[in-house]
CSV table of C-alpha atoms in Angstrom, one decimal:
chain,number,residue,atom,x,y,z
A,157,MET,CA,-22.3,13.0,-3.5
A,158,LYS,CA,-20.0,11.2,-5.9
A,159,LYS,CA,-20.8,7.6,-6.9
A,160,VAL,CA,-18.3,4.8,-6.9
A,161,LEU,CA,-19.0,1.4,-8.5
A,162,ILE,CA,-17.1,-1.6,-7.0
A,163,VAL,CA,-16.8,-4.5,-9.5
A,164,ASP,CA,-15.5,-7.7,-8.0
A,165,ASP,CA,-16.9,-11.2,-7.8
A,166,GLU,CA,-15.6,-11.6,-4.2
A,167,LYS,CA,-18.2,-10.2,-1.7
A,168,ILE,CA,-15.6,-9.8,1.0
A,169,ILE,CA,-13.5,-7.5,-1.2
A,170,ARG,CA,-16.5,-5.3,-2.0
A,171,TYR,CA,-17.4,-5.2,1.7
A,172,PHE,CA,-14.0,-3.8,2.7
A,173,ILE,CA,-13.7,-1.2,0.0
A,174,LYS,CA,-17.3,-0.1,0.6
A,175,ASN,CA,-16.5,0.2,4.3
A,176,LEU,CA,-13.5,2.4,3.5
A,177,LEU,CA,-15.3,4.8,1.2
A,178,GLU,CA,-18.9,4.8,2.2
A,179,PRO,CA,-18.8,7.8,4.6
A,180,HIS,CA,-17.8,10.1,1.7
A,181,PHE,CA,-19.2,8.3,-1.4
A,182,GLU,CA,-22.4,6.7,-2.6
A,183,ILE,CA,-21.4,3.1,-3.2
A,184,LEU,CA,-22.8,0.7,-5.8
A,185,GLU,CA,-21.7,-2.9,-6.3
A,186,ALA,CA,-21.5,-5.4,-9.2
A,187,GLU,CA,-20.3,-9.0,-9.0
A,188,ASN,CA,-19.9,-9.5,-12.8
A,189,GLN,CA,-19.6,-7.8,-16.1
A,190,LYS,CA,-23.4,-8.0,-16.9
A,191,THR,CA,-24.4,-6.3,-13.6
A,192,CYS,CA,-21.7,-3.7,-14.1
A,193,LYS,CA,-23.0,-2.6,-17.4
A,194,GLU,CA,-26.5,-2.4,-16.1
A,195,VAL,CA,-25.4,-0.2,-13.2
A,196,LEU,CA,-23.4,2.0,-15.5
A,197,GLN,CA,-26.3,2.5,-17.8
A,198,ALA,CA,-28.8,3.3,-15.0
A,199,ASN,CA,-26.5,5.6,-12.9
A,200,LYS,CA,-24.1,8.5,-13.3
A,201,ILE,CA,-20.9,6.9,-12.0
A,202,ASP,CA,-17.9,8.9,-11.2
A,203,ILE,CA,-15.3,6.2,-10.3
A,204,VAL,CA,-15.2,2.5,-11.1
A,205,ILE,CA,-13.0,0.2,-9.0
A,206,LEU,CA,-12.6,-2.8,-11.3
A,207,ASP,CA,-11.3,-6.4,-10.9
A,208,LEU,CA,-10.1,-7.4,-14.3
A,209,LYS,CA,-10.6,-11.1,-13.8
A,210,LEU,CA,-14.4,-11.5,-13.7
A,211,PRO,CA,-16.1,-14.9,-14.3
A,212,ASP,CA,-18.0,-13.6,-17.4
A,213,ASN,CA,-15.2,-11.7,-19.1
A,214,ASP,CA,-14.0,-13.1,-22.4
A,215,SER,CA,-10.7,-11.2,-22.0
A,216,ILE,CA,-9.3,-9.4,-18.9
A,217,PHE,CA,-9.4,-6.0,-20.6
A,218,GLU,CA,-12.9,-6.4,-22.1
A,219,LEU,CA,-14.8,-4.5,-19.5
A,220,LEU,CA,-12.1,-1.8,-19.1
A,221,ASN,CA,-12.3,-1.1,-22.8
A,222,TYR,CA,-16.1,-0.9,-22.6
A,223,ILE,CA,-16.0,1.6,-19.8
A,224,VAL,CA,-13.3,3.8,-21.3
A,225,LYS,CA,-15.1,4.0,-24.7
A,226,LYS,CA,-18.7,4.2,-23.5
A,227,PHE,CA,-18.1,6.3,-20.4
A,228,PRO,CA,-14.9,8.4,-21.0
A,229,LYS,CA,-15.5,10.7,-18.1
A,230,ILE,CA,-15.5,7.9,-15.6
A,231,LYS,CA,-12.2,7.4,-13.7
A,232,THR,CA,-11.4,3.6,-13.6
A,233,LEU,CA,-9.1,2.1,-11.0
A,234,ILE,CA,-7.9,-1.5,-11.5
A,235,LEU,CA,-8.1,-4.0,-8.6
A,236,SER,CA,-5.9,-7.1,-8.7
A,237,GLY,CA,-4.9,-9.9,-6.4
A,238,ILE,CA,-1.3,-9.9,-7.6
A,239,TYR,CA,1.0,-7.3,-9.2
A,240,ASP,CA,1.7,-8.0,-12.8
A,241,GLU,CA,3.9,-5.3,-14.5
A,242,ASN,CA,2.7,-6.1,-18.0
A,243,ILE,CA,-1.0,-6.0,-17.1
A,244,SER,CA,-0.5,-2.8,-15.1
A,245,LYS,CA,1.2,-1.0,-18.0
A,246,GLU,CA,-1.4,-2.3,-20.5
A,247,ALA,CA,-4.3,-1.2,-18.2
A,248,LEU,CA,-2.9,2.2,-17.7
A,249,SER,CA,-2.2,2.7,-21.4
A,250,LEU,CA,-5.9,1.7,-22.1
A,251,GLY,CA,-7.1,4.5,-19.9
A,252,ALA,CA,-7.1,3.2,-16.3
A,253,LYS,CA,-6.2,5.8,-13.7
A,254,GLY,CA,-4.6,3.6,-11.2
A,255,TYR,CA,-3.7,0.0,-10.2
A,256,LEU,CA,-4.6,-1.4,-6.8
A,257,LEU,CA,-3.4,-4.5,-5.0
A,258,LYS,CA,-6.1,-6.2,-3.0
A,259,THR,CA,-3.5,-7.0,-0.3
A,260,ASP,CA,-2.9,-3.2,0.2
A,261,ALA,CA,-6.0,-1.6,-1.2
A,262,GLU,CA,-6.8,0.7,1.7
A,263,GLN,CA,-3.5,2.7,1.6
A,264,GLN,CA,-3.1,2.6,-2.1
A,265,LEU,CA,-6.7,3.7,-2.8
A,266,VAL,CA,-6.5,6.7,-0.5
A,267,ASN,CA,-3.2,7.7,-2.1
A,268,ILE,CA,-4.5,7.3,-5.7
A,269,LEU,CA,-7.6,9.4,-4.8
A,270,LYS,CA,-5.3,12.0,-3.4
A,271,ASN,CA,-3.1,12.1,-6.5
A,272,MET,CA,-6.1,12.2,-8.9
A,273,GLN,CA,-6.8,15.7,-7.7
A,274,LEU,CA,-10.5,15.2,-7.7
A,275,PRO,CA,-13.0,17.9,-6.6
A,276,GLN,CA,-12.7,19.2,-3.0
A,277,GLU,CA,-15.8,17.4,-1.8
A,278,ILE,CA,-14.2,14.0,-2.3
A,279,GLU,CA,-10.7,14.9,-1.0
A,280,ILE,CA,-11.7,14.1,2.5
A,281,LYS,CA,-9.8,10.9,2.3
A,282,SER,CA,-6.8,12.8,1.2
A,283,GLU,CA,-6.8,14.6,4.5
A,284,GLY,CA,-7.5,11.4,6.3
A,285,PHE,CA,-4.5,9.9,4.6
A,286,LYS,CA,-2.3,12.7,5.8
A,287,MET,CA,-3.6,12.2,9.4
A,288,GLU,CA,-3.0,8.4,9.1
A,289,ILE,CA,0.6,9.1,8.0
A,290,GLY,CA,1.5,11.8,10.4
A,291,GLY,CA,-1.4,12.9,12.4
A,292,LYS,CA,-0.9,13.5,16.1
A,293,THR,CA,-3.8,11.2,17.0
A,294,ASN,CA,-2.2,8.2,15.4
A,295,SER,CA,1.0,6.7,16.9
A,296,ILE,CA,3.3,4.6,14.9
A,297,PHE,CA,3.7,1.1,16.4
A,298,ILE,CA,7.2,-0.3,16.7
A,299,PRO,CA,7.5,-3.8,18.2
A,300,GLU,CA,10.0,-4.4,21.0
A,301,ALA,CA,12.1,-6.8,19.0
A,302,PRO,CA,15.6,-5.4,18.8
A,303,GLU,CA,15.8,-5.9,15.1
A,304,TYR,CA,13.0,-3.3,14.6
A,305,GLN,CA,14.4,-1.0,17.2
A,306,ARG,CA,17.7,-0.8,15.4
A,307,ILE,CA,16.1,-0.3,12.0
A,308,TYR,CA,13.9,2.6,13.1
A,309,GLU,CA,16.7,4.3,15.1
A,310,LEU,CA,19.1,4.1,12.1
A,311,ALA,CA,16.5,5.4,9.6
A,312,LEU,CA,15.6,8.4,11.8
A,313,LYS,CA,19.3,9.3,12.3
A,314,THR,CA,19.9,8.9,8.5
A,315,LEU,CA,17.0,11.0,7.3
A,316,SER,CA,17.6,13.7,10.0
A,317,ALA,CA,21.1,14.1,8.5
A,318,GLY,CA,19.7,14.8,5.1
A,319,LEU,CA,20.7,11.4,3.5
A,320,ASN,CA,18.6,9.5,1.1
A,321,ILE,CA,17.2,6.1,2.3
A,322,LEU,CA,16.5,3.0,0.3
A,323,ILE,CA,14.2,0.6,2.2
A,324,GLU,CA,14.6,-3.0,1.0
A,325,GLY,CA,12.6,-6.0,1.9
A,326,GLU,CA,10.0,-8.5,0.8
A,327,THR,CA,6.5,-7.4,0.0
A,328,GLY,CA,4.5,-6.4,3.0
A,329,THR,CA,7.3,-6.2,5.5
A,330,GLY,CA,6.4,-2.7,6.7
A,331,LYS,CA,8.4,-0.4,4.4
A,332,GLY,CA,5.5,2.0,4.3
A,333,PHE,CA,5.2,1.8,8.1
A,334,LEU,CA,8.8,3.0,8.3
A,335,ALA,CA,8.1,5.9,6.0
A,336,GLN,CA,5.0,6.8,8.1
A,337,TYR,CA,7.1,6.8,11.2
A,338,LEU,CA,9.8,9.0,9.7
A,339,HIS,CA,7.2,11.5,8.5
A,340,LYS,CA,5.6,11.7,11.9
A,341,LYS,CA,8.9,12.1,13.7
A,342,LEU,CA,10.5,14.6,11.4
A,343,CYS,CA,7.8,16.7,9.6
A,344,ALA,CA,4.3,15.7,10.7
A,345,ASP,CA,2.9,19.1,9.6
A,346,ALA,CA,4.5,18.9,6.2
A,347,PRO,CA,3.3,16.7,3.3
A,348,ILE,CA,4.4,13.2,2.4
A,349,ILE,CA,3.8,12.5,-1.3
A,350,THR,CA,3.8,8.9,-2.3
A,351,LEU,CA,4.6,8.0,-5.9
A,352,ASN,CA,3.6,4.4,-6.5
A,353,CYS,CA,6.2,3.6,-9.1
A,354,GLY,CA,4.6,0.2,-9.8
A,355,ALA,CA,1.4,1.8,-11.0
A,356,ILE,CA,2.8,4.4,-13.4
A,357,CYS,CA,3.8,3.8,-17.0
A,358,SER,CA,6.3,5.5,-19.3
A,359,THR,CA,3.6,7.6,-20.9
A,360,ILE,CA,2.8,9.5,-17.6
A,361,SER,CA,2.8,13.1,-18.5
A,362,GLU,CA,5.5,15.5,-17.3
A,363,SER,CA,2.6,17.7,-15.9
A,364,GLU,CA,1.8,14.9,-13.4
A,365,LEU,CA,5.4,14.9,-12.1
A,366,LEU,CA,6.4,18.5,-12.6
A,367,GLY,CA,3.2,20.5,-12.8
A,368,CYS,CA,1.9,22.8,-15.5
A,369,GLU,CA,1.0,26.5,-16.1
A,370,LYS,CA,-2.5,27.5,-17.3
A,371,GLY,CA,-2.7,27.2,-21.0
A,372,ALA,CA,0.3,24.9,-21.3
A,373,TYR,CA,-2.0,22.4,-23.2
A,374,THR,CA,-5.7,22.1,-24.2
A,375,ASP,CA,-7.0,20.9,-20.8
A,376,ALA,CA,-4.7,23.0,-18.7
A,377,HIS,CA,-7.3,25.4,-17.3
A,378,GLN,CA,-5.3,26.5,-14.3
A,379,ASP,CA,-1.9,26.4,-12.7
A,380,ARG,CA,-1.2,23.1,-11.1
A,381,ALA,CA,1.7,21.8,-9.0
A,382,GLY,CA,3.1,18.3,-9.8
A,383,LYS,CA,3.7,15.5,-7.4
A,384,ILE,CA,7.3,16.5,-6.8
A,385,GLU,CA,6.5,20.1,-6.1
A,386,LEU,CA,3.8,19.0,-3.6
A,387,ALA,CA,6.5,17.3,-1.6
A,388,HIS,CA,8.3,20.6,-0.9
A,389,ASN,CA,9.6,20.8,2.7
A,390,GLY,CA,8.2,17.3,3.3
A,391,ILE,CA,8.9,13.8,2.1
A,392,LEU,CA,8.9,12.3,-1.3
A,393,PHE,CA,8.3,8.6,-1.0
A,394,LEU,CA,9.1,6.6,-4.1
A,395,ASP,CA,7.4,3.2,-3.4
A,396,GLU,CA,8.2,0.2,-5.6
A,397,ILE,CA,11.0,2.1,-7.3
A,398,GLY,CA,12.3,-1.0,-8.9
A,399,ASN,CA,9.2,-1.0,-11.2
A,400,MET,CA,9.8,2.6,-12.4
A,401,PRO,CA,10.1,2.8,-16.2
A,402,LEU,CA,13.5,4.0,-17.5
A,403,GLU,CA,12.0,7.1,-19.0
A,404,ILE,CA,10.7,8.2,-15.7
A,405,GLN,CA,14.0,7.3,-13.9
A,406,LYS,CA,15.8,9.9,-16.0
A,407,LYS,CA,13.4,12.6,-15.0
A,408,ILE,CA,13.5,11.7,-11.3
A,409,LEU,CA,17.3,11.6,-11.3
A,410,THR,CA,17.5,15.1,-12.7
A,411,VAL,CA,15.2,16.4,-10.0
A,412,ILE,CA,17.0,14.6,-7.2
A,413,GLU,CA,20.4,16.0,-8.3
A,414,ASP,CA,19.3,19.6,-9.0
A,415,LYS,CA,16.4,19.9,-6.5
A,416,LYS,CA,14.7,22.1,-9.1
A,417,ILE,CA,11.7,21.6,-11.4
A,418,THR,CA,10.2,23.6,-14.3
A,419,ARG,CA,6.5,23.3,-14.8
A,420,LEU,CA,5.2,22.5,-18.2
A,421,GLY,CA,4.5,25.7,-20.1
A,422,SER,CA,6.9,27.8,-18.0
A,423,THR,CA,10.5,28.8,-18.2
A,424,LYS,CA,10.8,29.6,-14.5
A,425,GLU,CA,12.8,27.1,-12.4
A,426,ARG,CA,11.3,26.3,-9.0
A,427,SER,CA,13.5,25.1,-6.1
A,428,VAL,CA,12.1,22.0,-4.3
A,429,ASN,CA,13.4,20.8,-0.9
A,430,PHE,CA,12.3,17.4,0.2
A,431,SER,CA,13.6,14.3,2.1
A,432,LEU,CA,13.8,11.3,-0.1
A,433,ILE,CA,12.7,7.8,0.8
A,434,SER,CA,12.6,5.0,-1.7
A,435,ALA,CA,11.4,1.4,-1.3
A,436,THR,CA,11.7,-1.8,-3.2
A,437,ASN,CA,11.1,-5.5,-2.9
A,438,THR,CA,13.3,-6.3,-5.9
A,439,ASP,CA,17.1,-6.6,-6.2
A,440,LEU,CA,18.1,-3.3,-7.8
A,441,LYS,CA,21.8,-4.4,-8.3
A,442,ASN,CA,20.5,-7.3,-10.4
A,443,ALA,CA,18.2,-4.9,-12.2
A,444,ILE,CA,21.2,-2.7,-13.1
A,445,LEU,CA,22.9,-5.7,-14.6
A,446,GLN,CA,19.7,-6.5,-16.5
A,447,LYS,CA,19.7,-2.8,-17.7
A,448,THR,CA,16.2,-2.2,-16.3
A,449,PHE,CA,17.4,0.2,-13.6
A,450,ARG,CA,19.9,3.1,-13.9
A,451,ALA,CA,23.1,2.7,-11.9
A,452,ASP,CA,23.4,6.5,-11.4
A,453,LEU,CA,19.9,6.7,-9.9
A,454,PHE,CA,20.6,3.7,-7.6
A,455,TYR,CA,23.6,5.4,-6.1
A,456,ARG,CA,21.6,8.7,-5.6
A,457,ILE,CA,18.7,7.0,-3.8
A,458,CYS,CA,20.8,4.5,-1.8
A,459,GLN,CA,23.0,6.6,0.4
A,460,VAL,CA,22.0,4.3,3.3
A,461,PRO,CA,20.3,1.0,2.6
A,462,ILE,CA,17.9,-0.3,5.2
A,463,ARG,CA,16.5,-3.8,5.1
A,464,MET,CA,13.1,-4.7,6.7
A,465,PRO,CA,13.0,-8.3,8.0
A,466,SER,CA,10.3,-10.7,7.0
A,467,LEU,CA,8.0,-12.0,9.7
A,468,ARG,CA,9.7,-15.4,9.3
A,469,GLU,CA,12.9,-13.8,10.6
A,470,VAL,CA,11.3,-12.2,13.6
A,471,PRO,CA,8.4,-14.5,14.7
A,472,GLN,CA,8.8,-13.2,18.3
A,473,ALA,CA,7.3,-9.9,17.0
A,474,ILE,CA,4.2,-11.5,15.6
A,475,PRO,CA,2.1,-11.5,18.8
A,476,GLN,CA,2.9,-7.8,19.3
A,477,PHE,CA,1.7,-7.0,15.8
A,478,VAL,CA,-1.4,-9.1,16.3
A,479,LYS,CA,-2.3,-7.2,19.4
A,480,HIS,CA,-1.7,-3.9,17.7
A,481,PHE,CA,-3.9,-4.7,14.7
A,482,VAL,CA,-6.6,-6.1,16.9
A,483,ASP,CA,-6.6,-2.8,18.8
A,484,ILE,CA,-7.0,-0.9,15.5
A,485,TYR,CA,-9.9,-2.9,14.1
A,486,THR,CA,-11.8,-3.4,17.3
A,487,LYS,CA,-12.0,0.4,17.5
A,488,LYS,CA,-12.8,0.7,13.8
A,489,TYR,CA,-15.7,-1.8,13.9
A,490,ALA,CA,-16.7,-1.1,17.5
A,491,LYS,CA,-16.4,-4.8,18.3
A,492,LYS,CA,-15.0,-6.8,21.1
A,493,PHE,CA,-12.5,-9.4,20.0
A,494,VAL,CA,-10.6,-11.8,22.3
A,495,ILE,CA,-7.3,-13.3,21.1
A,496,SER,CA,-8.1,-16.9,21.9
A,497,PRO,CA,-5.7,-19.9,22.0
A,498,GLN,CA,-7.4,-21.1,18.8
A,499,ILE,CA,-6.5,-17.8,17.1
A,500,LEU,CA,-2.9,-17.9,18.2
A,501,GLU,CA,-2.7,-21.5,17.0
A,502,TYR,CA,-4.0,-20.5,13.6
A,503,ILE,CA,-1.6,-17.6,13.4
A,504,GLY,CA,1.3,-19.7,14.5
A,505,SER,CA,0.6,-22.3,11.8
A,506,LYS,CA,1.0,-19.9,8.9
A,507,ALA,CA,4.2,-19.0,7.0
A,508,TRP,CA,3.1,-15.4,6.4
A,509,ARG,CA,4.6,-15.1,3.0
A,510,GLY,CA,2.8,-11.8,2.7
A,511,ASN,CA,4.3,-10.6,6.0
A,512,LEU,CA,2.8,-7.7,7.8
A,513,ARG,CA,0.4,-6.9,5.0
A,514,GLU,CA,-1.1,-10.4,5.0
A,515,LEU,CA,-1.2,-10.5,8.8
A,516,LYS,CA,-2.9,-7.1,9.0
A,517,ASN,CA,-5.5,-8.0,6.4
A,518,GLU,CA,-6.3,-11.3,8.1
A,519,ILE,CA,-6.7,-9.7,11.5
A,520,GLN,CA,-9.0,-7.1,10.0
A,521,THR,CA,-11.1,-9.9,8.5
A,522,MET,CA,-11.2,-11.8,11.8
A,523,VAL,CA,-12.4,-8.8,13.7
A,524,ALA,CA,-15.0,-7.8,11.1
A,525,LEU,CA,-16.4,-11.3,10.6
A,526,GLY,CA,-15.6,-13.1,13.8
A,527,PHE,CA,-13.1,-15.9,14.0
A,528,GLU,CA,-15.6,-18.7,13.1
A,529,ASP,CA,-16.9,-17.0,10.0
A,530,PHE,CA,-13.3,-16.0,9.1
A,531,LEU,CA,-12.2,-19.6,9.1
A,532,LYS,CA,-15.1,-20.4,6.6
A,533,TYR,CA,-13.7,-17.6,4.4
A,534,ALA,CA,-10.1,-18.6,4.9
A,535,ASN,CA,-10.8,-22.2,4.0
A,536,THR,CA,-11.8,-21.1,0.5
A,537,LYS,CA,-8.5,-19.4,-0.1
A,538,THR,CA,-5.2,-20.9,-1.5
A,539,HIS,CA,-2.9,-21.7,1.4
A,540,ILE,CA,0.8,-21.5,1.7
A,541,VAL,CA,2.7,-24.6,0.6
A,542,ASN,CA,3.9,-27.0,3.3
A,543,ALA,CA,7.5,-26.4,2.6
A,544,GLU,CA,7.2,-22.8,3.8
A,545,THR,CA,5.3,-23.9,6.9
A,546,VAL,CA,8.1,-26.3,7.7
A,547,GLU,CA,10.6,-23.5,7.3
A,548,PHE,CA,8.6,-21.2,9.5
A,549,ASP,CA,8.3,-23.9,12.2
A,550,TYR,CA,12.0,-24.5,12.1
A,551,LYS,CA,12.8,-20.9,12.8
A,552,VAL,CA,10.2,-20.7,15.5
A,553,LYS,CA,11.6,-23.8,17.1
A,554,LYS,CA,15.1,-22.2,17.1
A,555,ILE,CA,13.9,-18.9,18.5
A,556,ILE,CA,12.0,-20.6,21.4
A,557,GLY,CA,15.0,-22.9,22.1
A,558,ASP,CA,17.4,-20.0,22.2
A,559,ALA,CA,15.0,-18.1,24.5
A,560,LEU,CA,14.7,-21.0,26.8
A,561,LEU,CA,18.4,-21.4,27.0
A,562,LYS,CA,18.8,-17.7,27.7
A,563,SER,CA,16.4,-17.8,30.6
A,564,ASN,CA,17.9,-21.0,32.0
A,565,TYR,CA,14.7,-22.8,30.9
A,566,ASN,CA,12.4,-20.6,33.0
A,567,VAL,CA,9.1,-20.9,31.1
A,568,ALA,CA,7.5,-17.8,32.6
A,569,GLN,CA,10.5,-15.6,31.7
A,570,THR,CA,10.7,-17.1,28.2
A,571,ALA,CA,7.0,-16.5,27.6
A,572,ASP,CA,7.3,-12.9,28.8
A,573,TYR,CA,10.4,-12.4,26.5
A,574,LEU,CA,8.6,-13.8,23.5
A,575,GLY,CA,5.3,-11.9,24.2
A,576,LEU,CA,3.3,-15.2,24.6
A,577,LYS,CA,1.1,-16.6,27.2
A,578,ARG,CA,2.7,-19.4,29.3
A,579,THR,CA,0.1,-21.9,28.1
A,580,THR,CA,0.7,-20.9,24.5
A,581,LEU,CA,4.4,-21.3,24.9
A,582,LEU,CA,4.0,-24.8,26.4
A,583,LYS,CA,1.7,-25.8,23.6
A,584,LYS,CA,4.4,-24.7,21.1
A,585,ILE,CA,7.1,-26.5,22.9
A,586,ARG,CA,5.0,-29.7,22.7
A,587,SER,CA,3.8,-29.3,19.1
A,588,LEU,CA,7.3,-28.5,17.8
A,589,LYS,CA,8.9,-31.2,20.0
A,590,ILE,CA,11.4,-28.9,21.6
A,591,GLU,CA,13.5,-30.7,24.1
A,592,TYR,CA,12.7,-29.4,27.6
A,593,LYS,CA,13.0,-31.3,30.9
A,594,GLY,CA,10.1,-29.5,32.5
A,595,ILE,CA,7.5,-31.2,30.3
């Protein structure tokens, strides 16, 4: 069994990654640089998942450099709390094989392991990822809010017609969920290949994108399909496309226009047929003006733009997402978990700047630890500034007020429409000081 070393000073982060990988890997842990080096010297490690910002690091790349030089066969994945394009590029150029965000580590880790083309015995998670994306046993949840219903209906109609979709929206708003839904609906038995454009650098080899023939270069011991070819008859999902280096943009544009690739070391053109979904949380039109994104590529990928709303814009959908995530993680951890008024009060008090990703991660932690222990953990984290909470409360107040007016101030009907318990709605009306004659 392959050995994975998780290096992070936060125990809760090590716990979740261990829980994700443990069925198929032997997991070792280290909370600092000193322990990491001891574990590396005493064990044959295959993969290191490394947080660059450790308390005993003199520089953020110190431990990465040590691993790459002393243990060149180890595949190192970087783990970070925030995305930093410069750090990502530097880490990859130094020899890291991938860049993971802690807020979305589960999906990104599975995808990176898939793309690393590791030996068959550790590709179980690759199959699991495919099932998660389009498997018949996993339904894709769509809240009843009309905003989401319209988005998913338009996206399905657009991709069915063979048009390219650009999904726009803040980080964590569910752009990946939409891609999963489209894959399940249109081609569940075909592959969906995700290229995380934020975790690649301009030096990525053509063989990774286009594939290679045996003997094309020193380490090319067999024919190998590239990421684009693997998406044949399925979906190519270009995530975080706004962070794609200009050198790669040119290669991708050629493939999108011609729908043909030529493997490294070959003169034979191969036709590729795939549906294209791109996603971004940046303003690509502004990036064009800044000359960091190609205008011709933008118009190819954005035949139909689709914008995912932030949770601040659709707070009436939050209770539905909470129930959905609770259902997922109570099954995963085989635990009972009751959505209490205290939990709803906590959820309603947050601005959810990280949107669905933040909500999903917090619900997972609540279920795994229990709400009381979760609060102890949450109190050690940096909270959203008050201004954002005020903005959130303002929008909630407006939505509740509009719903009350629509139902002629019938509290039961309003609560049902918003997906809330009657007692929770009344508490919100009081706390937000919404004018209502029934109170």
